[in-house]
Coordinates of C-alpha atoms and ligand atoms in Angstrom, one line a residue:
M1 CA 75.7 61.4 82.9
K2 CA 78.1 63.3 85.1
Y3 CA 77.6 61.1 88.2
Q4 CA 77.7 57.7 86.6
P5 CA 79.7 55.5 89.0
P6 CA 82.2 53.0 87.5
A7 CA 79.8 50.2 88.5
S8 CA 76.5 49.7 90.4
H9 CA 78.0 47.8 93.4
F10 CA 81.2 47.9 95.5
I11 CA 82.2 44.5 96.6
D12 CA 85.5 43.0 97.9
G13 CA 87.3 46.3 97.4
N14 CA 86.2 46.8 93.8
P15 CA 83.4 48.2 91.7
V16 CA 81.2 45.3 90.5
E17 CA 78.6 45.3 87.7
D18 CA 75.9 42.9 86.7
T19 CA 73.8 44.4 84.0
T20 CA 71.2 41.6 84.2
G21 CA 69.8 43.3 87.3
R22 CA 66.8 45.6 87.0
P23 CA 67.9 49.1 85.9
I24 CA 67.5 52.0 88.3
D25 CA 67.7 55.5 87.0
V26 CA 69.2 58.1 89.3
I27 CA 67.4 61.4 88.9
Y28 CA 68.6 64.9 89.9
P29 CA 65.4 66.2 91.6
A30 CA 66.1 69.8 90.7
T31 CA 65.8 69.2 87.0
G32 CA 64.3 65.7 86.6
E33 CA 67.4 64.7 84.5
T34 CA 68.8 61.2 84.7
I35 CA 72.4 61.6 86.0
A36 CA 73.2 57.9 86.2
T37 CA 71.8 54.4 85.7
I38 CA 72.7 51.5 87.9
H39 CA 71.4 47.9 88.3
S40 CA 69.7 46.2 91.1
A41 CA 71.7 43.4 92.6
T42 CA 71.1 39.9 91.3
D43 CA 71.4 36.8 93.4
T44 CA 74.9 36.3 92.2
V45 CA 75.9 39.8 93.3
I46 CA 74.3 39.3 96.7
S47 CA 76.1 36.0 97.2
Q48 CA 79.4 37.6 96.2
A49 CA 78.8 40.4 98.8
L50 CA 78.0 38.0 101.6
E51 CA 81.0 35.7 100.9
S52 CA 83.4 38.6 100.8
A53 CA 82.0 40.1 104.0
V54 CA 82.3 36.8 105.8
R55 CA 86.0 36.7 104.8
A56 CA 86.7 40.3 105.6
Q57 CA 85.0 40.1 109.0
A58 CA 87.4 37.3 110.2
E59 CA 90.4 39.3 109.1
W60 CA 89.2 42.6 110.6
A61 CA 88.2 41.1 114.0
A62 CA 91.7 39.7 114.3
R63 CA 93.3 43.1 114.0
S64 CA 94.1 45.0 117.2
P65 CA 91.4 47.5 118.3
T66 CA 94.0 50.3 118.0
E67 CA 94.6 49.4 114.4
R68 CA 90.8 49.2 113.6
G69 CA 90.3 52.6 115.3
R70 CA 93.1 54.1 113.2
V71 CA 91.5 52.9 110.0
L72 CA 88.1 54.5 110.9
R73 CA 89.8 57.8 111.9
R74 CA 91.8 57.8 108.6
A75 CA 88.5 57.3 106.8
A76 CA 87.0 60.3 108.7
D77 CA 90.0 62.5 107.5
I78 CA 89.6 61.4 103.9
M79 CA 85.9 62.2 104.0
R80 CA 86.5 65.7 105.3
D81 CA 89.2 66.2 102.6
R82 CA 86.7 65.1 100.0
N83 CA 83.8 66.9 101.5
R84 CA 83.0 69.1 98.6
E85 CA 83.0 66.3 96.0
L86 CA 80.8 64.1 98.4
S87 CA 78.5 67.0 99.0
E88 CA 78.0 67.7 95.3
I89 CA 77.1 64.0 94.8
E90 CA 74.7 64.1 97.7
T91 CA 73.1 67.3 96.3
H92 CA 72.6 65.7 92.9
D93 CA 71.3 62.5 94.4
T94 CA 68.8 64.0 96.9
G95 CA 68.2 67.6 95.6
K96 CA 69.2 69.0 99.0
P97 CA 70.9 72.4 98.7
L98 CA 74.7 72.4 98.8
Q99 CA 74.4 74.9 101.7
E100 CA 73.2 71.9 103.7
T101 CA 75.1 69.0 102.3
L102 CA 78.4 70.8 102.8
V103 CA 77.8 70.9 106.6
A104 CA 75.4 68.1 107.5
D105 CA 75.9 65.0 105.4
A106 CA 79.5 63.7 104.7
M107 CA 80.6 65.9 107.7
S108 CA 78.3 64.1 110.0
G109 CA 79.4 60.8 108.6
A110 CA 83.0 61.8 109.2
D111 CA 82.1 62.7 112.8
A112 CA 80.7 59.2 113.3
L113 CA 83.8 57.5 111.9
E114 CA 86.1 59.7 114.0
Y115 CA 84.0 59.2 117.2
F116 CA 83.8 55.4 116.8
G117 CA 87.5 55.2 115.6
G118 CA 88.4 57.0 118.8
I119 CA 86.5 54.7 121.2
T120 CA 87.4 51.4 119.4
P121 CA 90.4 50.6 121.6
T122 CA 88.2 51.1 124.7
I123 CA 85.6 48.5 123.7
G124 CA 86.0 45.6 126.1
G125 CA 84.6 43.6 128.9
E126 CA 84.8 43.7 132.7
T127 CA 86.2 41.6 135.5
V128 CA 83.8 40.2 138.1
E129 CA 85.4 39.2 141.5
L130 CA 83.8 36.1 143.0
G131 CA 85.9 35.7 146.1
G132 CA 88.7 33.4 144.8
D133 CA 87.2 32.4 141.5
F134 CA 86.4 35.3 139.1
A135 CA 84.7 35.9 135.8
Y136 CA 85.3 38.2 133.0
T137 CA 83.3 39.3 130.0
R138 CA 84.4 39.7 126.4
R139 CA 82.6 42.1 124.1
E140 CA 82.6 40.3 120.7
P141 CA 81.4 41.3 117.3
L142 CA 78.1 39.9 115.9
G143 CA 79.6 38.9 112.5
V144 CA 78.2 40.2 109.2
C145 CA 75.7 43.1 109.7
V146 CA 73.3 44.5 107.1
G147 CA 72.5 48.2 106.9
I148 CA 69.5 49.4 104.9
G149 CA 69.1 53.1 104.2
A150 CA 66.5 55.7 103.5
W151 CA 67.0 58.4 100.9
N152 CA 67.1 61.6 103.0
Y153 CA 70.6 61.3 104.5
P154 CA 72.3 58.7 102.3
I155 CA 76.0 59.0 103.3
Q156 CA 75.2 60.0 106.9
I157 CA 73.0 56.9 107.4
A158 CA 75.6 54.6 105.8
S159 CA 78.3 56.1 108.0
W160 CA 76.2 56.0 111.2
K161 CA 75.6 52.3 110.7
A162 CA 79.1 51.3 109.4
A163 CA 81.2 53.2 111.9
P164 CA 79.9 51.5 115.1
A165 CA 79.5 48.1 113.3
L166 CA 83.1 48.2 112.1
A167 CA 84.4 49.6 115.5
C168 CA 83.1 46.4 117.1
G169 CA 84.8 44.1 114.6
N170 CA 81.9 43.4 112.3
A171 CA 81.7 43.6 108.5
M172 CA 78.8 45.4 106.9
I173 CA 76.8 45.1 103.7
F174 CA 74.9 48.3 103.1
K175 CA 72.0 48.7 100.7
P176 CA 71.3 52.3 100.0
S177 CA 67.8 53.5 99.1
E178 CA 67.1 52.8 95.4
M179 CA 66.4 56.6 95.1
T180 CA 69.9 57.7 96.3
P181 CA 72.5 55.0 95.5
L182 CA 75.6 57.1 94.8
S183 CA 77.3 58.3 97.9
A184 CA 77.5 55.0 99.8
L185 CA 79.7 53.7 97.0
K186 CA 82.2 56.5 97.9
L187 CA 82.2 55.6 101.5
A188 CA 83.1 52.0 100.7
E189 CA 85.9 53.3 98.5
I190 CA 87.2 55.6 101.2
L191 CA 87.4 52.8 103.7
I192 CA 89.6 50.8 101.4
D193 CA 91.8 53.9 100.9
A194 CA 92.0 54.2 104.7
G195 CA 93.3 50.6 105.0
A196 CA 90.2 48.5 105.6
P197 CA 90.3 44.9 104.3
A198 CA 88.5 44.3 101.0
G199 CA 84.9 43.3 101.7
L200 CA 84.6 45.0 105.1
L201 CA 82.0 47.4 103.8
N202 CA 80.3 46.1 100.7
V203 CA 77.6 48.2 99.0
V204 CA 74.8 46.5 97.0
Q205 CA 72.1 48.4 95.2
G206 CA 68.5 47.5 94.8
Y207 CA 64.8 47.8 95.7
G208 CA 63.1 46.3 98.7
D209 CA 63.6 42.7 97.4
V210 CA 67.4 43.0 97.7
G211 CA 67.0 44.3 101.3
A212 CA 64.6 41.4 102.0
A213 CA 67.1 38.9 100.5
L214 CA 69.9 40.3 102.8
T215 CA 67.7 40.3 105.8
T216 CA 66.8 36.6 105.6
D217 CA 70.3 35.2 104.7
P218 CA 71.6 32.8 107.4
R219 CA 75.1 34.4 107.2
V220 CA 73.6 37.7 108.5
A221 CA 73.8 38.4 112.2
K222 CA 72.1 41.8 112.4
V223 CA 69.9 44.2 110.4
S224 CA 69.8 47.9 111.0
L225 CA 67.1 49.7 109.0
T226 CA 66.4 53.4 108.6
G227 CA 63.1 53.7 106.9
S228 CA 59.3 53.9 107.3
V229 CA 57.2 52.1 109.8
P230 CA 55.6 49.7 107.3
T231 CA 59.0 48.6 106.0
G232 CA 60.2 48.4 109.6
R233 CA 57.4 45.9 110.4
K234 CA 58.4 43.7 107.5
V235 CA 62.1 43.8 108.2
Y236 CA 61.6 43.2 111.9
A237 CA 59.4 40.2 111.1
S238 CA 61.8 38.6 108.7
A239 CA 64.8 39.2 111.1
A240 CA 62.7 37.6 113.9
E241 CA 62.3 34.5 111.8
G242 CA 66.1 34.0 111.8
L243 CA 66.5 35.4 115.4
R244 CA 68.7 38.2 114.1
H245 CA 69.6 41.3 116.1
V246 CA 67.8 44.5 114.8
T247 CA 68.0 48.2 115.1
M248 CA 65.0 50.1 113.8
E249 CA 65.2 53.8 112.9
L250 CA 61.7 54.6 111.7
G251 CA 59.3 57.5 111.1
G252 CA 57.9 60.1 113.4
K253 CA 55.3 62.9 114.0
S254 CA 57.2 64.7 116.7
P255 CA 55.9 67.5 118.9
L256 CA 57.7 70.8 119.4
I257 CA 56.2 72.7 122.3
V258 CA 56.6 76.5 122.6
F259 CA 55.8 77.7 126.1
E260 CA 54.6 81.4 126.6
D261 CA 57.9 82.3 128.3
A262 CA 60.1 81.2 125.3
D263 CA 62.3 83.5 123.3
I264 CA 59.9 83.7 120.4
E265 CA 62.5 84.4 117.6
N266 CA 64.6 81.5 118.8
A267 CA 61.6 79.2 119.0
I268 CA 60.5 80.2 115.5
G269 CA 64.1 79.5 114.2
G270 CA 63.9 76.0 115.9
A271 CA 60.4 75.3 114.4
M272 CA 61.6 76.3 110.9
L273 CA 64.7 74.3 111.2
G274 CA 62.7 71.3 112.5
N275 CA 60.2 71.5 109.5
F276 CA 62.0 72.9 106.5
Y277 CA 65.6 71.7 106.6
S278 CA 66.2 69.1 103.9
T279 CA 62.9 70.3 102.4
G280 CA 61.1 68.8 105.5
Q281 CA 62.4 65.3 104.7
I282 CA 63.8 64.5 108.2
C283 CA 62.4 61.7 110.4
S284 CA 62.8 63.6 113.7
N285 CA 61.1 66.8 112.4
G286 CA 58.9 68.6 115.0
T287 CA 55.9 68.7 112.7
R288 CA 53.3 69.3 115.4
V289 CA 54.2 72.8 116.7
F290 CA 52.2 73.4 119.9
V291 CA 52.3 77.2 120.6
H292 CA 50.9 78.6 123.9
R293 CA 47.8 80.6 123.2
A294 CA 49.2 83.8 124.9
I295 CA 52.0 84.1 122.2
R296 CA 50.3 82.4 119.3
D297 CA 49.4 85.4 117.2
R298 CA 52.9 87.0 117.5
F299 CA 54.5 83.6 116.8
V300 CA 52.5 83.0 113.6
E301 CA 52.9 86.5 112.3
R302 CA 56.8 86.3 112.5
L303 CA 56.8 82.7 111.4
V304 CA 55.0 83.6 108.2
E305 CA 57.2 86.6 107.6
R306 CA 60.4 84.5 108.0
T307 CA 59.0 81.7 105.9
R308 CA 58.3 84.1 103.1
S309 CA 62.0 85.0 102.9
I310 CA 63.3 81.5 102.5
V311 CA 65.4 81.3 99.3
I312 CA 64.2 78.4 97.1
G313 CA 66.0 77.5 93.9
D314 CA 69.2 76.0 92.3
P315 CA 70.5 73.6 95.0
M316 CA 74.1 74.1 93.7
D317 CA 73.9 77.8 94.5
E318 CA 75.2 78.1 98.1
A319 CA 72.9 81.0 98.8
V320 CA 69.8 78.8 98.3
Q321 CA 68.2 77.5 101.4
L322 CA 65.5 75.1 100.1
G323 CA 65.9 72.6 97.3
P324 CA 63.3 70.3 95.7
M325 CA 61.7 67.2 97.2
V326 CA 63.5 64.0 96.4
S327 CA 61.0 62.8 93.7
A328 CA 57.9 63.6 91.8
T329 CA 56.0 61.0 93.8
Q330 CA 57.1 62.4 97.2
R331 CA 56.0 65.9 96.1
E332 CA 52.6 64.6 95.0
K333 CA 52.2 62.9 98.3
V334 CA 53.0 66.1 100.2
M335 CA 50.7 68.2 98.0
G336 CA 48.0 65.7 98.7
Y337 CA 48.5 66.3 102.4
V338 CA 48.3 70.1 101.8
E339 CA 44.9 69.6 100.1
T340 CA 43.7 67.3 102.9
G341 CA 44.8 70.0 105.5
K342 CA 42.6 72.6 103.7
T343 CA 39.7 70.3 103.2
E344 CA 39.7 69.3 106.9
G345 CA 39.5 72.9 108.0
A346 CA 43.1 74.0 108.8
T347 CA 44.2 77.5 107.6
L348 CA 47.0 77.5 105.1
E349 CA 48.9 80.7 106.1
I350 CA 51.6 80.4 103.4
G351 CA 53.1 78.1 100.8
G352 CA 52.0 74.7 99.6
G353 CA 52.2 75.6 96.0
I354 CA 54.7 74.9 93.2
P355 CA 57.2 77.8 92.8
S356 CA 58.3 78.9 89.4
I357 CA 62.1 78.8 89.2
Q358 CA 63.7 79.6 85.9
G359 CA 65.7 76.8 84.4
F360 CA 64.3 74.3 87.0
E361 CA 60.7 74.0 85.6
N362 CA 61.0 70.2 85.7
G363 CA 62.2 70.0 89.3
Y364 CA 60.2 68.7 92.2
F365 CA 60.1 72.0 94.1
I366 CA 57.4 73.0 96.6
E367 CA 56.9 76.1 98.7
P368 CA 57.3 75.5 102.5
A369 CA 53.8 75.5 104.0
V370 CA 52.5 76.7 107.4
F371 CA 49.0 75.6 108.6
T372 CA 47.4 77.1 111.7
G373 CA 44.1 76.2 113.4
V374 CA 45.3 72.5 113.3
T375 CA 43.5 70.2 115.7
D376 CA 44.7 66.8 117.0
D377 CA 42.2 64.8 115.0
M378 CA 43.3 66.2 111.5
T379 CA 45.2 64.0 109.2
I380 CA 48.1 66.5 108.9
A381 CA 48.5 66.3 112.7
K382 CA 48.5 62.5 112.8
E383 CA 50.4 61.2 109.8
E384 CA 54.1 61.6 108.8
I385 CA 54.1 63.9 105.8
F386 CA 57.9 64.0 105.2
G387 CA 57.8 67.3 103.4
P388 CA 58.0 71.0 104.4
V389 CA 54.6 71.3 106.0
M390 CA 54.3 72.7 109.5
S391 CA 51.2 72.4 111.6
V392 CA 50.7 74.9 114.3
L393 CA 48.4 73.9 117.2
D394 CA 47.3 76.0 120.2
F395 CA 47.5 74.9 123.9
E396 CA 46.6 76.4 127.3
D397 CA 48.5 74.5 130.0
D398 CA 51.4 72.2 130.6
D399 CA 49.5 69.0 131.5
E400 CA 47.2 69.4 128.5
V401 CA 50.0 69.9 126.0
I402 CA 52.1 66.9 127.3
A403 CA 49.1 64.6 127.0
R404 CA 48.4 65.8 123.5
A405 CA 52.0 65.6 122.5
N406 CA 52.2 62.0 123.6
A407 CA 48.9 60.9 121.9
T408 CA 50.5 59.4 118.8
E409 CA 51.8 56.0 117.8
F410 CA 55.2 57.5 117.1
G411 CA 57.9 58.5 119.6
L412 CA 61.0 59.5 117.7
A413 CA 61.7 63.0 119.0
A414 CA 60.3 66.0 120.8
G415 CA 61.3 69.6 121.6
V416 CA 60.5 72.3 124.1
F417 CA 61.2 76.0 124.1
T418 CA 61.0 77.8 127.4
A419 CA 63.1 80.2 129.5
N420 CA 62.2 78.1 132.6
M421 CA 64.6 75.2 132.9
T422 CA 62.6 73.5 135.7
R423 CA 59.6 73.5 133.4
A424 CA 61.8 72.2 130.5
H425 CA 63.3 69.3 132.4
K426 CA 59.9 68.3 133.8
A427 CA 58.3 68.4 130.4
V428 CA 61.0 66.3 128.7
A429 CA 60.8 63.7 131.5
R430 CA 57.2 63.2 130.6
L431 CA 57.5 63.2 126.8
L432 CA 57.4 59.7 125.2
A433 CA 60.2 60.2 122.8
G434 CA 63.7 58.7 122.3
T435 CA 65.4 62.0 121.6
C436 CA 64.5 65.4 123.1
W437 CA 65.8 68.9 122.6
I438 CA 65.5 71.9 124.9
N439 CA 65.7 75.3 123.3
T440 CA 67.1 73.9 120.0
Y441 CA 66.1 71.3 117.5
N442 CA 67.4 68.4 115.4
L443 CA 71.0 68.5 116.5
T444 CA 72.4 65.0 116.5
P445 CA 76.1 64.9 117.5
A446 CA 77.9 61.6 117.2
G447 CA 78.3 61.4 121.0
M448 CA 74.6 61.6 121.7
P449 CA 72.4 58.5 121.4
F450 CA 69.7 58.8 118.8
G451 CA 66.6 56.7 118.2
G452 CA 63.0 56.3 118.9
V453 CA 60.4 54.6 121.1
K454 CA 57.0 53.1 120.3
A455 CA 56.4 52.8 116.5
S456 CA 59.5 55.0 115.8
G457 CA 61.7 52.0 116.5
F458 CA 64.2 50.8 119.0
G459 CA 67.9 50.5 119.5
R460 CA 70.1 53.6 119.4
E461 CA 72.5 54.9 116.8
N462 CA 75.6 57.0 117.8
A463 CA 77.4 57.2 121.1
A464 CA 78.4 54.2 123.3
A465 CA 74.8 53.0 123.0
A466 CA 75.5 51.9 119.4
I467 CA 78.3 49.6 120.7
D468 CA 75.7 47.6 122.6
A469 CA 73.8 47.4 119.3
Y470 CA 76.7 45.9 117.3
S471 CA 78.3 43.6 119.9
Q472 CA 77.5 40.7 122.2
V473 CA 78.8 39.8 125.6
K474 CA 80.5 36.5 126.3
S475 CA 80.9 35.6 130.0
V476 CA 83.8 33.5 131.1
Y477 CA 83.9 31.9 134.6
V478 CA 87.4 31.1 135.8
G479 CA 87.6 28.4 138.4
L480 CA 90.7 28.5 140.6
E481 CA 89.8 25.8 143.1
P482 CA 89.1 22.1 142.6
V483 CA 85.6 21.4 141.3
D484 CA 83.2 20.9 144.2
S485 CA 81.4 17.9 142.6
P486 CA 78.9 15.9 144.6
Y487 CA 79.6 12.8 142.4
Ligands
LIG1 P1 61.2 53.1 103.0 O1 60.7 52.3 104.2 O2 60.4 53.1 101.8 O3 62.6 52.4 102.5 C1 63.7 52.3 103.4 C2 64.7 51.3 102.9 O4 64.1 50.0 103.0 C3 65.0 51.4 101.4 O5 66.4 51.1 101.2 C4 64.1 50.3 100.7 O6 64.6 49.8 99.5 C5 64.2 49.2 101.8 N1 63.1 48.2 101.8 C6 61.9 48.4 101.4 N2 61.2 47.2 101.6 C7 62.0 46.3 102.2 C8 61.9 45.0 102.6 N3 60.8 44.3 102.6 N4 63.0 44.4 103.2 C9 64.2 45.1 103.3 N5 64.3 46.4 102.9 C10 63.3 47.0 102.3 O7 61.7 54.5 103.5 P2 62.1 55.8 102.7 O8 60.9 56.3 101.9 O9 63.4 55.4 102.0 O10 62.5 56.8 103.8 C11 61.6 57.6 104.5 C12 61.3 57.1 105.8 O11 62.4 56.8 106.6 C13 60.4 58.0 106.7 O12 59.4 57.3 107.3 C14 61.4 58.5 107.7 O13 60.8 59.0 108.9 C15 62.3 57.4 107.9 N6 63.6 57.8 108.4 C16 63.9 57.5 109.7 C17 65.1 57.9 110.3 C18 65.5 57.6 111.7 O14 66.7 57.7 112.0 N7 64.6 57.3 112.6 C19 66.0 58.6 109.5 C20 65.7 58.9 108.1 C21 64.4 58.5 107.6

């Protein structure tokens, strides 16, 4: 039990345990071993977290923005200093290879804390001249916000939500996914070390019912969810009941378009990154790869060659590029999609099986898969698989591919690869997606808004856009003349 935390929850600056809650085993996906056991939050724990957050929020909002920003920036520094330890936890919790977690998880969380710490002192209102009288606006916190996370980027998701929320003067209660509860506890601890008041970020563990209890509590002003579309519908509905603010970061089935003038090796690199990174468990993945018919054969030949040389294995070995899926259930679901792809007539060019890795026989590994001959009506082209399964589709002209790319309920992301910038900009202007990439894929710097349209959600994380999502504007009219009253 190498990763057993001191207690399941972190509330009011301290680890908190209540063993009467439902036990949750934390499994290392590479071996199937239980590395920790925690307990789902009871009503007592949830109340404790809420009361403490209400207190902390009042204290925090009264601090100067410069001081608040300094705390966030200090937390970013501590995260970077502790990156290896945090990455090892994340690798054990998610199964993602250390090669990835060392650069993409806590580091991305630290970027968010640094970015929002930097802009905290600039968050403010405006003055409106009214010819004598004037008005001004104040940008005020919402109060206690709830963050609910998915399991694919646990510490990144917690940081992306906490950093802008705290920058605006809110407190946050974060509920990690029940599959990956460990790293958010560390973030809460780091904020205390950085000088945040006890209770500013409380972490409570649990299944969906704990998320639901937090979402409906009258003390909660806002809910930000990263999760699937069905969960999004439920959380949105219960937040609507209490007229709470919401941000929804949901699923996707994003298109990645490779025009015939693209640098093929670069486009293949982008497509592999956008399908196989984190063993394909990324919401914005470009899982529908539309390749122009003129370059299709060459593209597929090199794609298969490069896929064959991906190193799968021990996630703690930094040379390993692909780890297991997060759980046995997730692998089963993905393998089901591979079967459906074959049954519905797509050609499986490579992968889709279970690799044999010595010493890791009980892990949830899967070989990255590439399907060709995929058509728009096939299940694998329509549903989010959330695993390393790439579908290659052919196209002939620009209008056709844009229409097909947009023909989905989702709208999280999209990518285009072309040497012609006019064509690229025209294409992205027509793509129905919240986040687009030109000649690259899946880069999400803290300064760029990230989020989806249509069923992929709304509201944006990162950048100044996130400040709008965690604050509200108060208008103040200042009368300088006697009241012009008709009475
Ligand atoms: P999920 O929807 O099963 O769970 C997400 C979170 O919601 C978990 O913490 C879960 O406990 C909680 N939850 C479940 N029911 C709830 C309820 N009724 N009320 C409140 N909370 C509830 O998603 P998952 O399987 O953990 O993650 C995978 C999904 O997340 C994929 O669809 C993926 O695309 C999406 N995702 C989106 C983004 C994004 O930024 N758009 C990022 C990562 C993952």
